Coordinates of C-alpha atoms in Angstrom, one line a residue:
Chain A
X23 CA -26.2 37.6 79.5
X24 CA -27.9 36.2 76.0
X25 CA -27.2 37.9 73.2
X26 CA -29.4 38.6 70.6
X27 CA -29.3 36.0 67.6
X28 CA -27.7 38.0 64.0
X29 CA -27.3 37.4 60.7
X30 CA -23.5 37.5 59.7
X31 CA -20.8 35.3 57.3
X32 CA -21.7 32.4 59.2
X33 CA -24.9 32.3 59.2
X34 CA -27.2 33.1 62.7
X35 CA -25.2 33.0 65.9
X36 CA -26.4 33.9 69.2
X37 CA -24.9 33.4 72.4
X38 CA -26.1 31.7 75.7
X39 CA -24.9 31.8 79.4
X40 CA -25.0 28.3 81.0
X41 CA -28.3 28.9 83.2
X42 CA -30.0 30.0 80.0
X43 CA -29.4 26.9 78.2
X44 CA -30.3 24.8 81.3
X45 CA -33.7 27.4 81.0
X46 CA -34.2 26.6 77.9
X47 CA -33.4 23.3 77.7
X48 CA -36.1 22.8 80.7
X49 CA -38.7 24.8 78.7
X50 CA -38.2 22.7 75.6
X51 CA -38.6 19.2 77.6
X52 CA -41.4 20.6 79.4
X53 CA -43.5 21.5 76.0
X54 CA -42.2 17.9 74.8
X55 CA -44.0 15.9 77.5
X56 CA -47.6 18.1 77.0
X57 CA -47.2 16.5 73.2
X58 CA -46.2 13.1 73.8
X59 CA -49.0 11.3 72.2
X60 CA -50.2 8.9 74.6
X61 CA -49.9 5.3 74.3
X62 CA -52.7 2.9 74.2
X63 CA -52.8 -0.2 74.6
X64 CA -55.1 -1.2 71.8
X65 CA -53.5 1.5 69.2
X66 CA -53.5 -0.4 65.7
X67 CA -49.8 -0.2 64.9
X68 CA -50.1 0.2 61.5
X69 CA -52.4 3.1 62.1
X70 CA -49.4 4.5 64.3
X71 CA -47.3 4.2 61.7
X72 CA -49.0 6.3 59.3
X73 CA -49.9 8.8 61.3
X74 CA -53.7 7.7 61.8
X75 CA -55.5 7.6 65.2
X76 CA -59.1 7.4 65.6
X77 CA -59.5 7.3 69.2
X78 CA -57.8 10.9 69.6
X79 CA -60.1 13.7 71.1
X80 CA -59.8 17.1 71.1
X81 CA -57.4 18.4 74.3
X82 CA -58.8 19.4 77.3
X83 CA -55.6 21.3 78.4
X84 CA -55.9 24.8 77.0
X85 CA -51.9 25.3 76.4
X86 CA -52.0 22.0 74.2
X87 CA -55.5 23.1 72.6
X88 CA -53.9 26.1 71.3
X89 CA -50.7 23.9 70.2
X90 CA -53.3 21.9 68.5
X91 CA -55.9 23.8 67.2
X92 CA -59.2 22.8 65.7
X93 CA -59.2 23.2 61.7
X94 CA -62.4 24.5 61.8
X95 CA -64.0 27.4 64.0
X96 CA -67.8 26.2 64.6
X97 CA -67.6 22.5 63.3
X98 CA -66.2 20.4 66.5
X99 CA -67.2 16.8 64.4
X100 CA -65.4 17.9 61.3
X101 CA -62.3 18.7 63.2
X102 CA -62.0 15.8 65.4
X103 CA -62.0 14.1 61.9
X104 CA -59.3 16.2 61.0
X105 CA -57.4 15.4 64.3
X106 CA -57.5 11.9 63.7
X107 CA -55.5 12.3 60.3
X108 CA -53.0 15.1 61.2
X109 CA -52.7 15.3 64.9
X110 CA -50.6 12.5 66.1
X111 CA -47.7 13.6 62.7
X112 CA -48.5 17.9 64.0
X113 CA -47.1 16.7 67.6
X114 CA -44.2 14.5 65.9
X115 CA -43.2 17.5 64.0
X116 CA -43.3 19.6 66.7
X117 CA -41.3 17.4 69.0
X118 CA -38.8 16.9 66.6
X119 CA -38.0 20.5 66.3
X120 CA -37.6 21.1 69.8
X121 CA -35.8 17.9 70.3
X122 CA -33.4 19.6 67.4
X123 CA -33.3 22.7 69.1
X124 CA -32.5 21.1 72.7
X125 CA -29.7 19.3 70.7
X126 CA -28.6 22.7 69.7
X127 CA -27.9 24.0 73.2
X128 CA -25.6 20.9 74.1
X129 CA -23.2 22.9 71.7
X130 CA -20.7 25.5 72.6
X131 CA -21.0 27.4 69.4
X132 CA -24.8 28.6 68.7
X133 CA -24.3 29.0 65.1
X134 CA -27.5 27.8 63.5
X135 CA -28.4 26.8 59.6
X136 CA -31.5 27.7 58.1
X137 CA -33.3 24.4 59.1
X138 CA -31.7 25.0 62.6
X139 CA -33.4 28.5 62.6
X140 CA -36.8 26.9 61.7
X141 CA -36.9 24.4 64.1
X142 CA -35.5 27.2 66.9
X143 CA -38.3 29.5 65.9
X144 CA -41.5 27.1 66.0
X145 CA -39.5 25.7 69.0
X146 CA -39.6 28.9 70.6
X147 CA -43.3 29.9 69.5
X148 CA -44.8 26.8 71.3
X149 CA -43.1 27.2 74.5
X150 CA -44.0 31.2 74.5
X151 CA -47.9 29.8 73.6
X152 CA -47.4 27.7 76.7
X153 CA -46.2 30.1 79.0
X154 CA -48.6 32.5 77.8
X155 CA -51.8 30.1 78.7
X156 CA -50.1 29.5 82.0
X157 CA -49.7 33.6 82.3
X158 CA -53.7 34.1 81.2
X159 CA -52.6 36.4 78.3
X160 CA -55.6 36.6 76.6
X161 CA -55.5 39.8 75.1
X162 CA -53.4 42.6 73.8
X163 CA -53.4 44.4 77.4
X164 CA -52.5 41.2 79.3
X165 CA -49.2 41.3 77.0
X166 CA -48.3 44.6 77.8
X167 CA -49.4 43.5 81.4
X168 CA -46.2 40.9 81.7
X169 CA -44.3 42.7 79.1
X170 CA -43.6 45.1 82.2
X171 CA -41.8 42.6 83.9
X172 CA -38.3 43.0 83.0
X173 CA -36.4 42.6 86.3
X174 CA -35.5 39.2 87.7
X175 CA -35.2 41.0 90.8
X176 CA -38.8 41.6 91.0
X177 CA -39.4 37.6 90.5
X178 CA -41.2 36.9 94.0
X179 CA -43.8 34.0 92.8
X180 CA -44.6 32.1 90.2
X181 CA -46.5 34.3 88.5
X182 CA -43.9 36.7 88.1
X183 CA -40.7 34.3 87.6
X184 CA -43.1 33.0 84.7
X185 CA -43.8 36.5 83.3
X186 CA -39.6 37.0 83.1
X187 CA -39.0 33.8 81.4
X188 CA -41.5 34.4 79.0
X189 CA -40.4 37.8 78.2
X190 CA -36.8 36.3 77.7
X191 CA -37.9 33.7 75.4
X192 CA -39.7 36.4 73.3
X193 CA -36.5 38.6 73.3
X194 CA -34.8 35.5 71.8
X195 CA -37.3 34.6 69.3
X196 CA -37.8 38.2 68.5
X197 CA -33.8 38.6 67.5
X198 CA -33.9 35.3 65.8
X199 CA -37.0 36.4 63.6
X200 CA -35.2 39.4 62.7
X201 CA -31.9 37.6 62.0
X202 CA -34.0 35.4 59.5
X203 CA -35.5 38.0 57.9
X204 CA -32.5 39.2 57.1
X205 CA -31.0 35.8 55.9
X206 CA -34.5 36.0 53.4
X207 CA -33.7 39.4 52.1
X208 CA -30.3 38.8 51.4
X209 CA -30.8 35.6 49.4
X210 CA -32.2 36.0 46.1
X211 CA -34.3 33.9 44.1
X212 CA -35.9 32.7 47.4
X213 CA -39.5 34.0 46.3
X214 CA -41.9 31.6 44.7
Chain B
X23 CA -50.2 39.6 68.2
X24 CA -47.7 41.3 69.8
X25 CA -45.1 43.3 68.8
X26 CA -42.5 42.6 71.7
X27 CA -39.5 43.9 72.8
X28 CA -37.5 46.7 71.6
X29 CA -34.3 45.8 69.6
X30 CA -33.1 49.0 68.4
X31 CA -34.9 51.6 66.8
X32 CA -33.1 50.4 63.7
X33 CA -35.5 46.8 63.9
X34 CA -38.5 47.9 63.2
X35 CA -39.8 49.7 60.2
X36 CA -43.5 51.3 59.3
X37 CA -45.2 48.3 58.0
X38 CA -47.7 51.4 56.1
X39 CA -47.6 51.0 52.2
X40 CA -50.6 53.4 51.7
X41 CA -51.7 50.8 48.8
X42 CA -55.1 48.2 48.3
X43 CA -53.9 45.2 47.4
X44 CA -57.0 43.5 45.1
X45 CA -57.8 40.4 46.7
X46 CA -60.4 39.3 43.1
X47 CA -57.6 37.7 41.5
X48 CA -57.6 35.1 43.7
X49 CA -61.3 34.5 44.6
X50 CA -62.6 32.3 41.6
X51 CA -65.9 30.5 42.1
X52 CA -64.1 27.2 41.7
X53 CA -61.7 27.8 44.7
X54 CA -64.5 27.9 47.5
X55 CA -62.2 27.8 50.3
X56 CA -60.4 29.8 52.6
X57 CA -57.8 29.6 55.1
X58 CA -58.0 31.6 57.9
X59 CA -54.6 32.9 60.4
X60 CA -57.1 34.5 63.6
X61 CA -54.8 37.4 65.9
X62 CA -53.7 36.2 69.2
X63 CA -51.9 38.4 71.9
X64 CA -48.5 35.8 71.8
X65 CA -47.5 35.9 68.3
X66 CA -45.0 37.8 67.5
X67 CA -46.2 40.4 64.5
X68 CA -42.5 39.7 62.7
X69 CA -43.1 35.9 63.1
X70 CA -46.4 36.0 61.9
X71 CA -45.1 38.1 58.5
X72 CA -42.0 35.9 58.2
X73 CA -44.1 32.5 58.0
X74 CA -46.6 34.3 55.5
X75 CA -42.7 35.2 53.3
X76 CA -41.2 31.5 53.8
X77 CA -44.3 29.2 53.3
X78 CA -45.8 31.0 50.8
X79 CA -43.2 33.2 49.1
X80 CA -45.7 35.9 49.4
X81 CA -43.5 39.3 49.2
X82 CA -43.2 41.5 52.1
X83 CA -45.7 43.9 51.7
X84 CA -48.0 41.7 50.8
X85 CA -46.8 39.5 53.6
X86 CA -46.7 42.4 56.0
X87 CA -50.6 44.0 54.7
X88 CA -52.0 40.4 55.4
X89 CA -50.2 40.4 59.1
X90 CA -51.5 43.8 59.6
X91 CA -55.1 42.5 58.5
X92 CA -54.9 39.7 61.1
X93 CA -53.7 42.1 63.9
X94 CA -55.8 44.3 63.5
X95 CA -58.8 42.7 62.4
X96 CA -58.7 40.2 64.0
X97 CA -58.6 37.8 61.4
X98 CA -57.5 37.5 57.5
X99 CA -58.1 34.9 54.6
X100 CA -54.5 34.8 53.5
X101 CA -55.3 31.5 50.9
X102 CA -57.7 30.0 49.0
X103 CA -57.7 26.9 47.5
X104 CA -59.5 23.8 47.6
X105 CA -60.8 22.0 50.6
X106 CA -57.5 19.8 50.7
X107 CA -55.0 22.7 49.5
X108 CA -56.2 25.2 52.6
X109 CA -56.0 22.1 55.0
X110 CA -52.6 21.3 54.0
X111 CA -52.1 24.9 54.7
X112 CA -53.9 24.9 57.6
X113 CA -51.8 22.4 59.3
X114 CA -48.8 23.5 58.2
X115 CA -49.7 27.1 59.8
X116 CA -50.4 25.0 63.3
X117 CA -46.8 23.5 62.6
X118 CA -45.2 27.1 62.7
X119 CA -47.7 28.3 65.9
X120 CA -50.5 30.0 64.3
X121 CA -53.8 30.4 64.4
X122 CA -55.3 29.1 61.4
X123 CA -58.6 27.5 60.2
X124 CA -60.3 26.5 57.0
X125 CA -63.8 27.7 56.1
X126 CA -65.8 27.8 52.7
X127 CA -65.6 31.0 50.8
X128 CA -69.1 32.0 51.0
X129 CA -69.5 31.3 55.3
X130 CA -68.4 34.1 57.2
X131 CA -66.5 36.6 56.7
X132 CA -66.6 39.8 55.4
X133 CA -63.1 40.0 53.7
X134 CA -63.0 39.6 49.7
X135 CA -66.0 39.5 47.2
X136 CA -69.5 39.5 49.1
X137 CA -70.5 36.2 47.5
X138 CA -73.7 37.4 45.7
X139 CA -74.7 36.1 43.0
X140 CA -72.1 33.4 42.9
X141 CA -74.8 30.9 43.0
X142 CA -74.4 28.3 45.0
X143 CA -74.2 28.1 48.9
X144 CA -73.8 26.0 52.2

């Protein structure tokens, strides 16, 4: 069994069988390939560079629309403006934290710094905002709904095997969030 | 948001502080944007409060009253800036998993000053 991550002398340790970092490690690659930007063929490569890219639309896959949210609420032109300045460096840095935090599970020891933590924690976030679209949650009830599932004897479908590994990857991020609010509180100074 | 599993009754503390928090100080008519964190059912509520600590060193009750806002509101301006500032923010707020957008300060909304008489609009 995980156990939950804590804030000790070292730092924030957790602990993870073998089958939960083969979990998590599939979760991770899965959410990596939704953000792949896709190549084109024509994509000005100095435009790449930079971060630029005019031909990009807003998702049509609701998990990656909520990864990648529109910067404003009733203006659809404005933010696909947006989108073509920020979107293709929003999936890089995503990727690259939970490429870092897949790195992490290749190690015995699960003892993470506070950049580690970071990238752990939004790595975490986007896979449980994944699951979550796949799961319907739309609202406070349908939380509570698959919050109920707590036995992986009770997973019969996929459906409900969903609902258990979502509830295990908010257990983790929960215990990590705590752990690095504790790593905040004890440092001082940290306040701007 | 949600506030997830159990950890111990030792995790989680009232979040009440019983105090208003005046938002004026921060609403000057030459800072006509707002950014925007909307409540979802995924995010956890300690997640949510711990971005709003470490990006921008916002203490934790005023960290904790904004969370609260957006949970149970549904929505909260937690910056204002200019158009470029609350984008930056905006975008870094996607980065961590939230909900954000940017608005001008006198479109929706009923958070903050009303915006009468500040003139001009749209």
């Amino acid at each position: 069994m995980a156990k939950a991550f804590k804030y000790g002398l070292k730092g924030i340790t957790g602990y993870l069988e073998p089958a939960e970092r083969e979990l998590l490690r599939g979760l991770f690659a899965d959410v990596i390939a939704m953000l792949e930007p896709e190549e084109r063929e024509n994509q000005d490569p100095l435009s790449a560079l930079i971060g630029l890219d005019m031909e990009v639309q807003e998702p049509t896959d609701r998990a990656v629309r909520r990864l990648l949210p529109n910067v404003m609420k009733d203006d659809g032109a404005a933010s696909l403006e947006f989108r073509q300045l920020t979107e293709r460096s929003l999936r890089e840095g995503k990727i690259g934290a939970l490429r870092a935090a897949s790195l992490g599970l290749d190690k015995d020891d699960l003892t993470l710094t506070e950049t580690d933590a970071r990238h752990w924690s939004t790595a975490l976030n986007d896979v449980r905002l994944v699951l979550a679209e796949r799961l319907d949650i739309q609202d406070e009830a349908d939380a509570e709904h698959v919050h109920l599932m707590q036995d992986w004897s009770q997973a019969e479908d996929v459906e409900s095997y969903l609902a258990l590994v979502y509830n295990f990857t908010t257990w983790l991020q929960e215990s990590l969030v705590q752990a690095m609010v504790h790593s905040l509180d004890t440092q001082p100074g940290t306040r701007r | 948001m949600t506030l997830s599993v159990a950890l111990g009754p030792d995790t989680r503390e009232s979040t009440q502080t019983g105090t208003v928090v005046s938002a004026d100080s921060l609403t000057a008519p030459d800072v006509p944007w707002n950014l925007v964190i909307w409540n979802d059912p995924v995010n956890l509520m300690s997640y949510v409060s711990f971005v709003f600590r470490s990006y921008f060193g916002y203490s934790e009750a005023k960290a904790d009253k904004l969370m609260m806002e957006v949970h149970k509101k549904g929505r909260s301006i937690v910056a204002h800036g200019s158009k470029e500032q609350v984008e930056q923010h905006a975008v870094a707020m996607h980065g961590y998993g939230l909900w954000a957008t940017v608005e001008k300060a006198t479109s929706g909304g009923k958070e903050g000053t009303s915006g009468k008489g500040k003139g001009k609009r749209g």
